[in-house]
CSV table of C-alpha atoms and ligand atoms in Angstrom, one decimal:
chain,number,residue,atom,x,y,z
E,1,MET,CA,-27.1,-6.6,15.3
E,2,GLU,CA,-24.5,-4.0,15.1
E,3,LYS,CA,-24.0,-2.7,12.1
E,4,ARG,CA,-20.7,-3.9,10.5
E,5,LEU,CA,-17.3,-1.6,10.4
E,6,GLN,CA,-16.9,-0.4,6.9
E,7,VAL,CA,-13.0,0.6,6.0
E,8,GLY,CA,-11.6,2.3,2.7
E,9,VAL,CA,-8.1,1.4,1.0
E,10,PHE,CA,-7.1,3.7,-1.1
E,11,ASP,CA,-4.1,3.4,-3.1
E,12,SER,CA,-2.6,4.9,-6.9
E,13,GLY,CA,-3.2,1.5,-7.9
E,14,MET,CA,-2.3,-2.5,-7.1
E,15,GLY,CA,0.4,-1.8,-4.3
E,16,GLY,CA,-2.0,-1.1,-1.4
E,17,LEU,CA,-3.8,-4.6,-2.2
E,18,SER,CA,0.0,-6.4,0.1
E,19,VAL,CA,-1.7,-4.1,3.2
E,20,LEU,CA,-5.5,-5.0,2.2
E,21,ALA,CA,-4.1,-8.8,2.5
E,22,GLU,CA,-3.0,-7.9,5.8
E,23,CYS,CA,-5.8,-6.2,7.1
E,24,LEU,CA,-7.8,-9.0,5.8
E,25,ARG,CA,-5.7,-11.3,7.6
E,26,LEU,CA,-5.1,-9.7,11.8
E,27,PHE,CA,-8.1,-8.0,11.5
E,28,PRO,CA,-11.1,-9.6,9.2
E,29,GLU,CA,-14.3,-8.0,10.9
E,30,PRO,CA,-14.6,-5.1,8.4
E,31,ILE,CA,-16.4,-4.8,5.1
E,32,TYR,CA,-13.4,-3.3,3.1
E,33,TYR,CA,-13.9,-1.3,-0.1
E,34,TYR,CA,-10.3,-1.1,-2.3
E,35,TYR,CA,-10.0,1.6,-5.1
E,36,GLY,CA,-7.2,1.6,-6.7
E,37,ASP,CA,-6.2,4.6,-9.4
E,38,ASN,CA,-4.4,2.0,-11.8
E,39,ALA,CA,-5.8,4.5,-14.4
E,40,ARG,CA,-3.5,7.1,-13.1
E,41,ALA,CA,-0.4,5.4,-11.6
E,42,PRO,CA,2.2,5.6,-10.9
E,43,TYR,CA,2.1,8.6,-8.2
E,44,GLY,CA,5.1,9.1,-7.0
E,45,SER,CA,7.0,11.3,-9.5
E,46,ARG,CA,4.1,13.6,-9.0
E,47,PRO,CA,3.3,17.0,-8.2
E,48,LYS,CA,2.1,17.5,-5.0
E,49,GLU,CA,-1.1,19.1,-5.9
E,50,GLU,CA,-1.8,16.8,-8.3
E,51,ILE,CA,-1.3,13.7,-5.1
E,52,ALA,CA,-3.0,15.4,-2.8
E,53,ASN,CA,-6.0,16.2,-5.0
E,54,PHE,CA,-6.3,12.2,-5.8
E,55,THR,CA,-6.2,10.7,-2.8
E,56,GLU,CA,-8.8,13.6,-1.7
E,57,GLU,CA,-11.3,12.2,-4.5
E,58,ALA,CA,-10.2,9.0,-3.2
E,59,LEU,CA,-11.8,9.7,0.8
E,60,ARG,CA,-14.8,11.8,-1.0
E,61,ALA,CA,-15.9,8.0,-2.6
E,62,PHE,CA,-15.5,6.6,1.1
E,63,GLU,CA,-17.0,9.2,2.6
E,64,GLY,CA,-19.7,8.8,0.5
E,65,LEU,CA,-19.6,5.1,1.1
E,66,GLY,CA,-20.0,6.0,5.5
E,67,VAL,CA,-17.3,4.3,5.8
E,68,ASP,CA,-16.1,4.3,9.7
E,69,ALA,CA,-11.9,5.1,8.7
E,70,ALA,CA,-10.1,4.8,5.5
E,71,ILE,CA,-6.5,3.9,5.2
E,72,LEU,CA,-4.1,5.8,2.3
E,73,ALA,CA,-2.4,2.1,1.7
E,74,CYS,CA,0.2,4.5,0.0
E,75,ASN,CA,3.5,6.0,1.6
E,76,THR,CA,3.7,8.8,-1.1
E,77,ALA,CA,0.2,9.9,-0.7
E,78,THR,CA,0.9,9.4,3.0
E,79,ALA,CA,4.2,11.1,2.8
E,80,VAL,CA,2.8,14.2,0.7
E,81,CYS,CA,-1.1,15.1,2.3
E,82,ALA,CA,-1.8,12.3,5.4
E,83,GLU,CA,-2.3,15.7,8.0
E,84,GLU,CA,-3.9,17.8,5.1
E,85,MET,CA,-6.8,15.3,4.8
E,86,ARG,CA,-7.1,14.5,8.4
E,87,LYS,CA,-8.0,18.3,8.5
E,88,LYS,CA,-10.8,17.4,5.5
E,89,PHE,CA,-12.1,14.7,7.2
E,90,THR,CA,-13.9,13.2,10.2
E,91,PHE,CA,-13.3,9.5,10.1
E,92,PRO,CA,-9.8,8.2,11.0
E,93,ILE,CA,-7.1,7.8,8.4
E,94,VAL,CA,-4.5,5.9,8.8
E,95,GLY,CA,-1.3,6.2,7.1
E,96,VAL,CA,0.8,4.0,6.1
E,97,GLU,CA,5.0,4.3,7.3
E,98,PRO,CA,8.3,2.6,5.8
E,99,ALA,CA,9.5,0.3,8.9
E,100,ILE,CA,12.3,2.3,9.5
E,101,LYS,CA,12.3,1.1,13.0
E,102,GLN,CA,11.5,-2.0,12.5
E,103,ALA,CA,15.0,-2.6,10.6
E,104,ALA,CA,16.5,-0.2,12.7
E,105,LYS,CA,15.8,-2.5,15.5
E,106,GLN,CA,18.2,-5.7,14.0
E,107,CYS,CA,20.5,-3.6,11.4
E,108,ARG,CA,22.8,-0.7,11.6
E,109,ARG,CA,23.7,-0.7,7.3
E,110,VAL,CA,20.1,-0.3,5.5
E,111,LEU,CA,18.5,1.1,2.1
E,112,VAL,CA,15.5,2.3,1.7
E,113,LEU,CA,13.3,2.2,-1.2
E,114,ALA,CA,10.8,4.5,-2.1
E,115,THR,CA,8.9,6.5,-4.5
E,116,PRO,CA,11.0,10.1,-5.4
E,117,ARG,CA,8.0,11.8,-3.5
E,118,THR,CA,8.4,9.5,-0.3
E,119,ALA,CA,12.2,9.6,-0.7
E,120,GLU,CA,12.5,13.1,-0.9
E,121,SER,CA,10.0,14.1,2.6
E,122,GLU,CA,10.3,15.1,5.5
E,123,ARG,CA,8.5,12.7,6.9
E,124,LEU,CA,10.6,9.9,5.8
E,125,ALA,CA,13.6,12.4,7.1
E,126,ALA,CA,11.9,12.4,10.2
E,127,LEU,CA,11.9,9.0,10.7
E,128,VAL,CA,15.4,8.2,9.6
E,129,ALA,CA,16.4,10.5,12.5
E,130,ARG,CA,15.0,9.0,15.0
E,131,PHE,CA,17.6,5.7,14.7
E,132,PRO,CA,20.8,7.7,14.5
E,133,GLU,CA,22.7,3.8,15.5
E,134,THR,CA,21.7,2.8,12.0
E,135,ALA,CA,22.8,4.3,8.8
E,136,PHE,CA,19.6,4.4,5.8
E,137,THR,CA,21.4,4.9,1.9
E,138,VAL,CA,18.0,6.6,0.9
E,139,PHE,CA,16.6,5.1,-2.8
E,140,ALA,CA,14.3,6.9,-5.3
E,141,ALA,CA,13.5,4.1,-7.6
E,142,GLU,CA,11.7,6.1,-10.2
E,143,ARG,CA,9.6,3.9,-12.6
E,144,LEU,CA,10.0,0.3,-10.0
E,145,ALA,CA,6.2,1.0,-8.8
E,146,ALA,CA,4.7,1.6,-12.8
E,147,ALA,CA,7.3,-2.0,-13.9
E,148,ILE,CA,5.6,-3.6,-11.3
E,149,GLU,CA,2.3,-2.6,-11.7
E,150,GLU,CA,3.5,-4.1,-15.6
E,151,HIS,CA,4.5,-7.5,-14.5
E,152,LEU,CA,1.4,-7.6,-11.9
E,153,LEU,CA,-1.0,-7.1,-14.9
E,154,GLY,CA,1.3,-9.3,-17.2
E,155,LYS,CA,2.2,-6.7,-19.6
E,156,LYS,CA,6.0,-6.9,-19.2
E,157,MET,CA,8.3,-9.1,-17.9
E,158,LEU,CA,9.7,-7.5,-14.0
E,159,ALA,CA,14.1,-6.7,-14.4
E,160,LEU,CA,14.4,-5.4,-11.2
E,161,GLN,CA,18.2,-5.2,-11.6
E,162,GLU,CA,16.9,-1.9,-14.6
E,163,HIS,CA,14.9,-0.1,-11.2
E,164,LEU,CA,17.7,-0.8,-8.1
E,165,PRO,CA,20.6,0.3,-6.5
E,166,LEU,CA,23.8,-1.9,-7.5
E,167,ARG,CA,23.7,-4.2,-3.7
E,168,ALA,CA,25.9,-3.4,-1.4
E,169,ASN,CA,26.1,-5.0,2.6
E,170,TYR,CA,22.8,-4.1,3.1
E,171,GLU,CA,21.3,-6.0,6.1
E,172,GLY,CA,18.3,-5.2,5.8
E,173,ILE,CA,16.4,-3.5,2.8
E,174,VAL,CA,13.1,-1.1,4.0
E,175,LEU,CA,10.3,-1.3,1.2
E,176,GLY,CA,9.1,2.1,1.8
E,177,CYS,CA,6.6,1.7,-0.8
E,178,THR,CA,3.8,-0.1,-0.6
E,179,HIS,CA,3.7,-2.3,-4.7
E,180,TYR,CA,7.5,-3.0,-3.5
E,181,SER,CA,5.9,-5.6,-1.3
E,182,LEU,CA,4.3,-7.2,-4.5
E,183,VAL,CA,7.6,-8.4,-5.6
E,184,LYS,CA,9.3,-8.4,-1.9
E,185,GLY,CA,10.6,-12.5,-1.9
E,186,GLU,CA,12.3,-11.1,-5.6
E,187,ILE,CA,13.8,-7.7,-4.0
E,188,ALA,CA,15.0,-10.0,-0.9
E,189,SER,CA,16.6,-12.5,-3.3
E,190,TYR,CA,17.9,-9.9,-5.2
E,191,PHE,CA,19.9,-7.8,-2.2
E,192,LYS,CA,19.8,-11.7,-0.2
E,193,ALA,CA,19.5,-9.7,2.9
E,194,PRO,CA,15.8,-9.5,5.0
E,195,VAL,CA,13.0,-6.9,3.4
E,196,TYR,CA,10.5,-4.9,6.3
E,197,ASP,CA,7.5,-3.0,5.3
E,198,GLY,CA,4.4,-1.5,6.9
E,199,ALA,CA,1.8,-3.7,6.0
E,200,GLU,CA,1.6,-5.3,9.2
E,201,GLY,CA,1.8,-2.3,11.5
E,202,THR,CA,-0.5,-0.5,9.2
E,203,ALA,CA,-3.1,-3.3,9.7
E,204,LYS,CA,-2.0,-3.4,13.4
E,205,ARG,CA,-2.8,0.2,14.0
E,206,LEU,CA,-6.4,0.2,12.4
E,207,LYS,CA,-7.5,-2.8,14.4
E,208,ASN,CA,-6.3,-0.9,17.8
E,209,LEU,CA,-8.4,2.5,16.5
E,210,LEU,CA,-11.7,0.4,15.1
E,211,PHE,CA,-11.9,-3.0,17.3
E,212,VAL,CA,-13.5,-3.0,20.5
E,213,GLY,CA,-15.2,-6.4,20.9
E,214,ARG,CA,-17.4,-6.3,18.4
E,215,SER,CA,-18.8,-10.1,17.7
E,216,ASP,CA,-21.0,-9.0,15.1
E,217,HIS,CA,-19.1,-10.0,12.0
E,218,ALA,CA,-19.3,-14.0,9.9
E,219,TYR,CA,-17.2,-13.5,7.2
E,220,PRO,CA,-14.7,-11.2,5.5
E,221,ALA,CA,-15.5,-9.3,2.6
E,222,VAL,CA,-13.6,-6.8,0.1
E,223,THR,CA,-17.1,-4.3,-1.7
E,224,THR,CA,-15.6,-2.6,-5.3
E,225,LEU,CA,-15.6,0.5,-6.2
E,226,HIS,CA,-16.9,1.8,-9.8
E,227,PHE,CA,-15.5,4.8,-11.1
E,228,SER,CA,-14.3,3.9,-14.6
E,229,GLU,CA,-13.6,1.2,-16.5
E,230,LYS,CA,-10.0,2.2,-15.8
E,231,THR,CA,-9.5,3.0,-12.4
E,232,VAL,CA,-11.3,-0.1,-10.9
E,233,ILE,CA,-10.2,-3.0,-9.1
E,234,PHE,CA,-12.3,-6.2,-8.0
E,235,LEU,CA,-11.3,-8.0,-5.3
E,236,GLY,CA,-13.3,-10.7,-3.8
E,237,LYS,CA,-15.7,-12.9,-6.6
E,238,SER,CA,-14.7,-11.7,-10.2
E,239,ARG,CA,-17.1,-10.4,-11.9
E,240,LYS,CA,-15.5,-10.7,-15.3
E,241,THR,CA,-17.0,-7.0,-17.1
E,242,ASN,CA,-13.3,-6.1,-18.4
E,243,GLU,CA,-9.9,-7.5,-18.9
E,244,HIS,CA,-8.1,-5.0,-16.6
E,245,VAL,CA,-10.7,-5.9,-13.9
E,246,TYR,CA,-10.2,-9.6,-14.2
E,247,ASN,CA,-6.2,-9.3,-14.6
E,248,THR,CA,-6.4,-7.5,-11.3
E,249,ASN,CA,-8.1,-10.3,-9.1
E,250,ILE,CA,-6.3,-12.7,-10.2
E,251,CYS,CA,-3.1,-11.1,-10.1
E,252,PHE,CA,-4.1,-11.0,-6.1
E,253,GLN,CA,-4.8,-14.5,-6.0
E,254,CYS,CA,-1.6,-15.0,-7.4
E,255,PHE,CA,0.6,-12.4,-5.0
E,256,ARG,CA,-1.7,-14.1,-1.9
E,257,LYS,CA,-0.3,-17.4,-3.5
E,258,LYS,CA,2.9,-16.4,-3.8
E,259,ILE,CA,4.1,-14.6,-0.6
E,260,PRO,CA,4.4,-16.3,2.5
E,261,LYS,CA,3.3,-14.8,5.5
E,262,GLU,CA,6.1,-14.3,7.7
R,1,DGL,N1,2.1,2.8,-4.1
R,1,DGL,C1,2.8,3.6,-3.5
R,1,DGL,C2,2.9,3.8,-2.3
R,1,DGL,O1,3.4,3.7,-1.5
R,1,DGL,C3,2.5,4.8,-4.8
R,1,DGL,C4,3.6,3.9,-6.2
R,1,DGL,C5,3.1,5.0,-7.2
R,1,DGL,O2,2.1,5.1,-7.5
R,1,DGL,O3,4.6,5.5,-7.7
R,1,DGL,O4,4.3,4.7,-2.5
């Protein structure tokens, strides 16, 4: 029997679960390892070098596990250091892109929500420049990812209006941070406009990259990585070794129930 594919999924915290959910839906064959760096989230306003160092740490952990590919399920890490990481590792690294193209196909006035590092990135500017017929307004949401993380961990209620710009007649909202996808229903209701995220596109890219007609899979699996008490996210079977981990697992279950698939 062929060895099962192994894929590492990385984010600063819980946002990448939105990408992992799509991977499990569209491409359940591999064993997935999820690394959420909750202890150091959010990344969105950190210096670029620090983000690159943290990302490299996660990828080294995946390398140690012998993954076949890794996903940077973090727009910030993708914008800051995807190219640099591709030079350092031999396995393919799939980044997550804001769904600018999908939004541009359907809308002429679009709001892009992103972390400060993603909002200021050349990568985003280059992507937006490819669709001159659509007017994009890019908004750097300083604390939204952190507020979502706190909300999902049951620490604090989420007051979206404190983190979002005023409503205007946007025809679509691009979620340029994977954390935002965890509350995409709420963001869509707030703006009364459809939201676009990059999760499905990322899962499809991974599948195209790795799927070669393999038939050895029996069931999907999500495995967990231990780094420290605070930096672990457990998925799949809950191991109640600490409260933080347990809560996060519950959040993932809620998230999957709450947000219907398009
Ligand atoms: N979820 C990440 C992103 O897509 C990072 C959010 C953060 O840590 O600030 O950008």
